[in-house]
Structure formats: C-alpha cells, structure tokens
mmCIF file of C-alpha atoms in Angstrom:
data_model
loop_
_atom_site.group_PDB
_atom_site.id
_atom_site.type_symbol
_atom_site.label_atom_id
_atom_site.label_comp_id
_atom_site.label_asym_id
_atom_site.label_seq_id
_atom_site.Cartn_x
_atom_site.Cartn_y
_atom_site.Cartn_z
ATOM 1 C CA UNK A 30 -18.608 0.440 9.903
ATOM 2 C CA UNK A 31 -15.847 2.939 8.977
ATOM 3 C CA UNK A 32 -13.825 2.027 5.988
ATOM 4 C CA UNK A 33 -12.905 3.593 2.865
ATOM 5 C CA UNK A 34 -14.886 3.884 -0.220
ATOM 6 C CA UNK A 35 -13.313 3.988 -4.013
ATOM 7 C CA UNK A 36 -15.679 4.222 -6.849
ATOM 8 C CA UNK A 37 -16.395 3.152 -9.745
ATOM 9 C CA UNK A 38 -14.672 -0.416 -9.618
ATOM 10 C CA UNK A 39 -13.794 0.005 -12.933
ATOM 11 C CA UNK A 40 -13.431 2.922 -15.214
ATOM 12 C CA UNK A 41 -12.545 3.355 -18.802
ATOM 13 C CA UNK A 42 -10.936 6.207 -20.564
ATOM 14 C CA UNK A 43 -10.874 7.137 -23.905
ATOM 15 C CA UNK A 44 -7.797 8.711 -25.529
ATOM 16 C CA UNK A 45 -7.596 12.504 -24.761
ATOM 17 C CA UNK A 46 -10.118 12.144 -21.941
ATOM 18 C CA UNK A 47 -9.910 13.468 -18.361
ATOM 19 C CA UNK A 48 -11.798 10.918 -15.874
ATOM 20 C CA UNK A 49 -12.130 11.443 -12.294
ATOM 21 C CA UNK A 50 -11.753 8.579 -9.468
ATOM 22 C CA UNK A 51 -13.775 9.215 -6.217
ATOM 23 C CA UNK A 52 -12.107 7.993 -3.115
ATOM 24 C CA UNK A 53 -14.264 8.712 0.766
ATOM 25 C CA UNK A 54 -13.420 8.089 4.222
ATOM 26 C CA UNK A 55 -15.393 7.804 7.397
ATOM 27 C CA UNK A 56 -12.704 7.015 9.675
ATOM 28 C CA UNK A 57 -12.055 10.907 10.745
ATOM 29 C CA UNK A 58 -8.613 10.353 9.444
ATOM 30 C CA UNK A 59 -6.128 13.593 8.699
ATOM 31 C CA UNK A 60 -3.764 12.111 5.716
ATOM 32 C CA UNK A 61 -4.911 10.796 2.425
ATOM 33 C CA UNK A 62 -2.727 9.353 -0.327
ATOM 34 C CA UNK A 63 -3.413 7.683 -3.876
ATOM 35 C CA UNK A 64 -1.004 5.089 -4.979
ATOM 36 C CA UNK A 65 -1.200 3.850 -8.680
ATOM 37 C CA UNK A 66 -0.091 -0.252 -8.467
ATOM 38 C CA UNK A 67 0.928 -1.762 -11.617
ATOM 39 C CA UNK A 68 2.307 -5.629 -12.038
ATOM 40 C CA UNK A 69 5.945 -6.160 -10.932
ATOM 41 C CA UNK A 70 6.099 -2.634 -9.900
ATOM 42 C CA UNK A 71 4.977 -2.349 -6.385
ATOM 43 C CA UNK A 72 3.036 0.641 -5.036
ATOM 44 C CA UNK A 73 4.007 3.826 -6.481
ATOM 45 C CA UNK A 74 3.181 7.468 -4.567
ATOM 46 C CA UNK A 75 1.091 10.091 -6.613
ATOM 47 C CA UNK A 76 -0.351 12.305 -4.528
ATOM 48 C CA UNK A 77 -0.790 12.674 -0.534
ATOM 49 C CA UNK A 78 -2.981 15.052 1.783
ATOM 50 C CA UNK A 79 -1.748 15.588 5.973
ATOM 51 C CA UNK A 80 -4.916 18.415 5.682
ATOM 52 C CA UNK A 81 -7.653 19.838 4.139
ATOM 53 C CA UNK A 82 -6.644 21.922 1.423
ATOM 54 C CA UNK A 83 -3.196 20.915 1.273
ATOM 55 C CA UNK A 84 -1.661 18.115 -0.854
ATOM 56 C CA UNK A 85 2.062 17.037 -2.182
ATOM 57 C CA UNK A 86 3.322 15.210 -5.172
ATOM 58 C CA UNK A 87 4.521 11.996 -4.573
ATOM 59 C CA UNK A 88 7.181 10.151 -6.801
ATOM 60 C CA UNK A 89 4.979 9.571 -9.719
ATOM 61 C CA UNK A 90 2.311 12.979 -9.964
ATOM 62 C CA UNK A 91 2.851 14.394 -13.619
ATOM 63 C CA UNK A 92 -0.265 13.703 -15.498
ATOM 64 C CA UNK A 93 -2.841 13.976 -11.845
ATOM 65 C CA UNK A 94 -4.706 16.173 -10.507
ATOM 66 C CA UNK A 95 -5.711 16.017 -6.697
ATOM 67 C CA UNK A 96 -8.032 18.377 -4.460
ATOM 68 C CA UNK A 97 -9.040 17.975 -0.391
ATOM 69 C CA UNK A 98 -11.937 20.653 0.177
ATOM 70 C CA UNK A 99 -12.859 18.017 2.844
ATOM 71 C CA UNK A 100 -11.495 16.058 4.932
ATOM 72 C CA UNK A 101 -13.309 13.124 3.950
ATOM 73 C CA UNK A 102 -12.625 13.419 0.581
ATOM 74 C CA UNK A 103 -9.561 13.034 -1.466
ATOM 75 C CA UNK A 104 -10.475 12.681 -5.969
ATOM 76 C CA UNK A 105 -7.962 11.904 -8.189
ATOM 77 C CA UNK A 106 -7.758 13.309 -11.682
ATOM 78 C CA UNK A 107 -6.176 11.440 -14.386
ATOM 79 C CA UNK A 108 -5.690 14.257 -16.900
ATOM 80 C CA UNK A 109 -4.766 13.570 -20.839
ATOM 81 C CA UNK A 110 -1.239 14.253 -20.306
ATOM 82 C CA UNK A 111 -1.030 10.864 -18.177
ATOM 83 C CA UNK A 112 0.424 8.451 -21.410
ATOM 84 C CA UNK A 113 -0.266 5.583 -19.175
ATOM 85 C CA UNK A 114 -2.885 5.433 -17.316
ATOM 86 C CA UNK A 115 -3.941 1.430 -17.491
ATOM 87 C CA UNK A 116 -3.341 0.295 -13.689
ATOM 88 C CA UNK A 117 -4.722 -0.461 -10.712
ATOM 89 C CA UNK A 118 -5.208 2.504 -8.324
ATOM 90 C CA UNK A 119 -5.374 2.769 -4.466
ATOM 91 C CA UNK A 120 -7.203 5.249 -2.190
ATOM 92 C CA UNK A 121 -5.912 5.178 1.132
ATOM 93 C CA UNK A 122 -5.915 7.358 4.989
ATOM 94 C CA UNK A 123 -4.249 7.426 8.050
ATOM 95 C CA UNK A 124 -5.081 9.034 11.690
ATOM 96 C CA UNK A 125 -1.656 10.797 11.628
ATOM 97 C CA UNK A 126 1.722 10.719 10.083
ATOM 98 C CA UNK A 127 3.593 9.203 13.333
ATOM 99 C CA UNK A 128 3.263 5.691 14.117
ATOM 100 C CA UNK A 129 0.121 5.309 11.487
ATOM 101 C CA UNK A 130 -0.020 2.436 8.625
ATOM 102 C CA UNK A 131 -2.854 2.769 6.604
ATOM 103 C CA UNK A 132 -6.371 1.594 5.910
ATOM 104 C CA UNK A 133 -6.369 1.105 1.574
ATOM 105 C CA UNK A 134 -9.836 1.437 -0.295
ATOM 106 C CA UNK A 135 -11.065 -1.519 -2.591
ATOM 107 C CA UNK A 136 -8.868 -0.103 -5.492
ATOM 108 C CA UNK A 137 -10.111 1.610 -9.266
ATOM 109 C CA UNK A 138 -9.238 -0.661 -12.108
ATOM 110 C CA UNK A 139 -8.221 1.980 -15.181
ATOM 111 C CA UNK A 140 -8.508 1.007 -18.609
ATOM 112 C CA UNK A 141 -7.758 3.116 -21.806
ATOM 113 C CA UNK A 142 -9.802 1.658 -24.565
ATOM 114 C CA UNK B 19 18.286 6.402 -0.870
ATOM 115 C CA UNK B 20 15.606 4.703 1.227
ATOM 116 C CA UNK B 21 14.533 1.388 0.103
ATOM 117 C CA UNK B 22 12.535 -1.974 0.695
ATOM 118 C CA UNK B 23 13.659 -5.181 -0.951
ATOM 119 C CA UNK B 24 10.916 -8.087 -0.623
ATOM 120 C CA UNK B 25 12.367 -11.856 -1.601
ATOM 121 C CA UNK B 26 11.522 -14.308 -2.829
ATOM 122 C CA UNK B 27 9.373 -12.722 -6.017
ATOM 123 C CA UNK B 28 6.977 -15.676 -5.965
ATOM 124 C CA UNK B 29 6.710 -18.457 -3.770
ATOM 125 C CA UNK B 30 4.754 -21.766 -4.187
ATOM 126 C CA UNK B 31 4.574 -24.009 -1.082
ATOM 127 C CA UNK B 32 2.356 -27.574 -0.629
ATOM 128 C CA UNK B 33 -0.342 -27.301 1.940
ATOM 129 C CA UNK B 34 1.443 -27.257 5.584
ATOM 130 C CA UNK B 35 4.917 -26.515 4.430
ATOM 131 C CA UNK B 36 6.470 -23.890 6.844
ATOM 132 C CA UNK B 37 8.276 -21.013 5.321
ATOM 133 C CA UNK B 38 9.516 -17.429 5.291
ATOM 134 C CA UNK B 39 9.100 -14.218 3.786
ATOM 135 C CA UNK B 40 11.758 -11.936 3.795
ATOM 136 C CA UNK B 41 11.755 -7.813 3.609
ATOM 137 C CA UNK B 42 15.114 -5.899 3.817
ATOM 138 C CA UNK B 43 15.244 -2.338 4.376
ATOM 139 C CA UNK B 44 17.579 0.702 4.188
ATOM 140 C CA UNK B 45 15.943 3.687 5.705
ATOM 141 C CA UNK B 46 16.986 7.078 6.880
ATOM 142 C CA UNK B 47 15.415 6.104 10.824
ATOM 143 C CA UNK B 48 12.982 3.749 11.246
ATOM 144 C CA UNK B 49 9.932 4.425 12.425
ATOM 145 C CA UNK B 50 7.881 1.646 11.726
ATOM 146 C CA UNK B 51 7.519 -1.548 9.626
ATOM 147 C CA UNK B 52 4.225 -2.939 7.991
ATOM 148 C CA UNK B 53 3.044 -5.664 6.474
ATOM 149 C CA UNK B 54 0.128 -6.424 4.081
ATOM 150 C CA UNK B 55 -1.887 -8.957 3.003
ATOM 151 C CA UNK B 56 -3.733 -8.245 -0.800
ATOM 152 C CA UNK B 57 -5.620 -10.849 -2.419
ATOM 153 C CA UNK B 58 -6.229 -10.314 -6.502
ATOM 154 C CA UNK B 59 -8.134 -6.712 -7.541
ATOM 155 C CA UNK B 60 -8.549 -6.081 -4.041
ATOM 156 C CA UNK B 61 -6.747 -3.138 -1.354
ATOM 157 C CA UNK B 62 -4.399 -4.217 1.034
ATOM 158 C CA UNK B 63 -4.852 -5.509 4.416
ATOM 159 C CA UNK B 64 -2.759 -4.692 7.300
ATOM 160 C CA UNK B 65 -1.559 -7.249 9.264
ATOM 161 C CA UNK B 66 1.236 -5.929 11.386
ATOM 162 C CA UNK B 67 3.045 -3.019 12.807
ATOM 163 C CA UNK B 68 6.747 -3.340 14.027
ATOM 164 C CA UNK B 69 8.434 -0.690 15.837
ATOM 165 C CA UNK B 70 11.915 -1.960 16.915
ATOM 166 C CA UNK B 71 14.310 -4.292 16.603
ATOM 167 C CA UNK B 72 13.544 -7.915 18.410
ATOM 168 C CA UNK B 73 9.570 -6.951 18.595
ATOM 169 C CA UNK B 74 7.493 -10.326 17.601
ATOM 170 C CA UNK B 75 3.906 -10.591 16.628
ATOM 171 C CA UNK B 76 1.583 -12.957 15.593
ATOM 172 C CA UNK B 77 -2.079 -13.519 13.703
ATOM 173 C CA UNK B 78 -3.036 -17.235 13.517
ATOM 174 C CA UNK B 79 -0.281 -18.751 11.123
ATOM 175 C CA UNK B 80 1.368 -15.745 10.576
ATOM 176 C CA UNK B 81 4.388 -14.760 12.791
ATOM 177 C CA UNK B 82 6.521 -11.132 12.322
ATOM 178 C CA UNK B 83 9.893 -9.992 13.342
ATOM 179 C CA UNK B 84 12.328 -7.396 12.893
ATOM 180 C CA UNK B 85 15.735 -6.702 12.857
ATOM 181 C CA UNK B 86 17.743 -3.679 12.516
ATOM 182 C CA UNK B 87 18.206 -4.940 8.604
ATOM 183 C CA UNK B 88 15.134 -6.445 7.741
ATOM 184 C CA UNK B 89 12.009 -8.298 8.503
ATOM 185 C CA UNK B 90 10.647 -11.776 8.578
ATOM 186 C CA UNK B 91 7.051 -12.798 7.449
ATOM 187 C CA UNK B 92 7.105 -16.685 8.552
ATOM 188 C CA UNK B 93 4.205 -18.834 7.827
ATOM 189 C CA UNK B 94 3.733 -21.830 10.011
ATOM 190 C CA UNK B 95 1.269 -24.977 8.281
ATOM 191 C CA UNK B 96 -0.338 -22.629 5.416
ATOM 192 C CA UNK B 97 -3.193 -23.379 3.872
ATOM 193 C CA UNK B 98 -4.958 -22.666 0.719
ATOM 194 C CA UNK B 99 -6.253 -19.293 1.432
ATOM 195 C CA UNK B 100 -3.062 -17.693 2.706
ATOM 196 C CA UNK B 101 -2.544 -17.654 -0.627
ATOM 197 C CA UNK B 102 -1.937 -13.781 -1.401
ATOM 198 C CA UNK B 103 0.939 -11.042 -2.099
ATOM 199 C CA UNK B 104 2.095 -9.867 0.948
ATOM 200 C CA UNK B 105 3.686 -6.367 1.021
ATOM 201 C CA UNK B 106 6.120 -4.871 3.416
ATOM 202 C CA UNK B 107 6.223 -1.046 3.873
ATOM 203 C CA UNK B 108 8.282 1.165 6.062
ATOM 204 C CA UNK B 109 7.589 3.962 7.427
ATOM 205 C CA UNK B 110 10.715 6.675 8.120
ATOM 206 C CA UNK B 111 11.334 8.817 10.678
ATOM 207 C CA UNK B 112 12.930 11.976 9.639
ATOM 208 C CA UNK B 113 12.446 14.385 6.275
ATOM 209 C CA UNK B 114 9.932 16.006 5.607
ATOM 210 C CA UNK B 115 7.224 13.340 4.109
ATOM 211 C CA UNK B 116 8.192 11.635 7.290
ATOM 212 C CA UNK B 117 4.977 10.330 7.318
ATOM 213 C CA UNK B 118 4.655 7.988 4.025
ATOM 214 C CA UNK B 119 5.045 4.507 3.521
ATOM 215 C CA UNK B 120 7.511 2.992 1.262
ATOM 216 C CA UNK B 121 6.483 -0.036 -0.483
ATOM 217 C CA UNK B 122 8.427 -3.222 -1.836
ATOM 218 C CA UNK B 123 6.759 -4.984 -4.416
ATOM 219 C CA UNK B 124 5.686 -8.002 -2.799
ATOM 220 C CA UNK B 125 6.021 -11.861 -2.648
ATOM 221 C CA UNK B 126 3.040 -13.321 -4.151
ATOM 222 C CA UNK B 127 2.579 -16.399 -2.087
ATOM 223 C CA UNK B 128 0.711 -19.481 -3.348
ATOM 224 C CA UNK B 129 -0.064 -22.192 -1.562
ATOM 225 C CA UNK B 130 -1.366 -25.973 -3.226
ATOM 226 C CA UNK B 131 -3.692 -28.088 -1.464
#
C-alpha cells in the first residue's frame, strides 16, 4: 500500500544537538511539506518541496534544515538554533499543487530532555 | 491576510446528539476546502474536498458544505469514536505558494456514551 512513512516515532534531543527526522513517500507524489503542530496552535508551515532539489520556507523555518535529492524523500533538520523544538511534527505530500489536499505521515513526537 | 477560523474550540456532545462544526475563511480565491479527521499522536485524515460554493458531501455520519464564507462539518447521531479534532484547511488560488494549505486549529470533538 502507498502511504507515507515518518520515523522514529519519537525522538529526543539533547541541548545543543542537531537531530534529523526521516519522512518517505511511495505515492509518486511531486510536493512535500513538514508542518510542526503544537497544542492550541494549529498546524504551522516549515518547509515545502513542488520538486526535487527545490524547497521554500514556510511561516515558521528559522532553526530547520530541509533537502529533496529525491523525490521520495523529504528530511527535516532540527538544528541547535531551533529554542523550541518540543512538538509534534508532520510529514506530508501531494500529487500536485492544484486541486491536491494531502496525505500526512504518522507524525515525530520531539522531546528536548 | 488569508485566514481559517474553526469554532467551537472544544465540543462535548452525548451519544446521538446532532451537531455542527463550523470553519470560516477569508482567502485571496478559493481553490479548495478540506477537512480532517486526527485522532491523539496520530497524522491527519482527509475526509473531504470542497470546491465551490453549495457543493455537499457526505461519509457515514459526517455531512460537508460550503459557502462563499465558510464551511459546515455537521455530525448526524455520533458515536463514541467520532471522537477526534477535526481540522479545516484551505487551499488558495493565486500567489505564488498557491499550492499550500492553510490550517485552523481545530475543534476537538468528544463524544460520551
């Protein structure tokens, strides 16, 4: 079955540390996006891919990192200058940008211990 | 500024009491409306897809409109495992990230046997 795939479940981060969240698609879509989700706030934008090796901020990017060498493929660094990291964050794709919701991964739970 | 305003916050409802979920929207062209379903630690689901203004759909209890102003998530005889936040996105139709959701922040929906 096509879906997409977010690992680990659940990562923790120790102050000053860069950790890396892995999100995968098999659905052959175009666009990625990560959205970081945190109680009361609704989904925020941090990063978004239309193409391979192309990506644009989103509303919330200082502190991430993003590549797309694939189009499958879409990590998310979350670099030591991100003060807030704790939250809940979402992987998700699209076929295209017209007429397209998306299809969310299972989510990374991010912890600063 | 483009925006989506989801009401009530929080709603609790007894086992087979009808009600509605409302999501109001200012957006530079509408290209689409969405709605989610996310249970606890999970990704959302996508439920529904509205295009224009009058359109209807349904999924079991679940029942979606639009209007030119907002949207209406009703829920007809719920039972305990509707219980869930359900999100409402729009998608725009001009600029130049043309292509990206925007979220509200959900009406978490619980529903007591």
């Amino acid at each position: 079955d096509g879906g997409i795939t977010q690992s680990p479940k659940y990562l923790f981060r120790k102050e000053g540390q860069n950790v890396t969240l892995s999100c995968e698609q098999n659905l052959n879509h175009d666009a990625m996006y990560w959205y970081r989700q945190d109680p009361g706030q609704g989904l925020r934008l941090i990063y978004y891919s239309q193409i391979v090796n192309d990506f644009q901020k989103g509303d919330i990017a200082e502190g991430y990192s993003v590549s797309r060498e694939k189009k499958e493929s879409f990590p998310l660094t979350v670099t030591s200058a991100q003060k807030n990291p704790t939250a809940f964050y979402l992987c998700a794709s699209s076929p295209a940008r017209d007429r397209a919701g998306y299809t969310f991964g299972s989510g990374t739970r991010l912890t600063v211990v | 500024e483009d925006q989506v305003t989801q009401s009530p916050e929080a709603l609790r409802l007894q086992e087979g009491e009808s009600s509605s979920l409302n999501c109001s929207y200012t957006v530079s062209g509408l290209r689409g409306l969405f709605w989610y379903r996310q249970d606890p630690g999970k990704g959302p689901e996508f439920l529904f897809t509205l295009y224009s203004a009058g359109e209807e759909k349904e999924k079991e209890r679940l029942k979606a409109t639009l209007t030119k102003k907002e949207s209406f998530l009703h829920i007809t005889a719920p039972k305990p495992e509707d219980s869930a936040t359900y999100l409402c996105a729009v998608q725009r139709r001009y600029g130049g990230s043309q292509g990206n959701l925007i979220f509200g922040k959900g009406t978490k929906l619980s529903v007591k046997p």
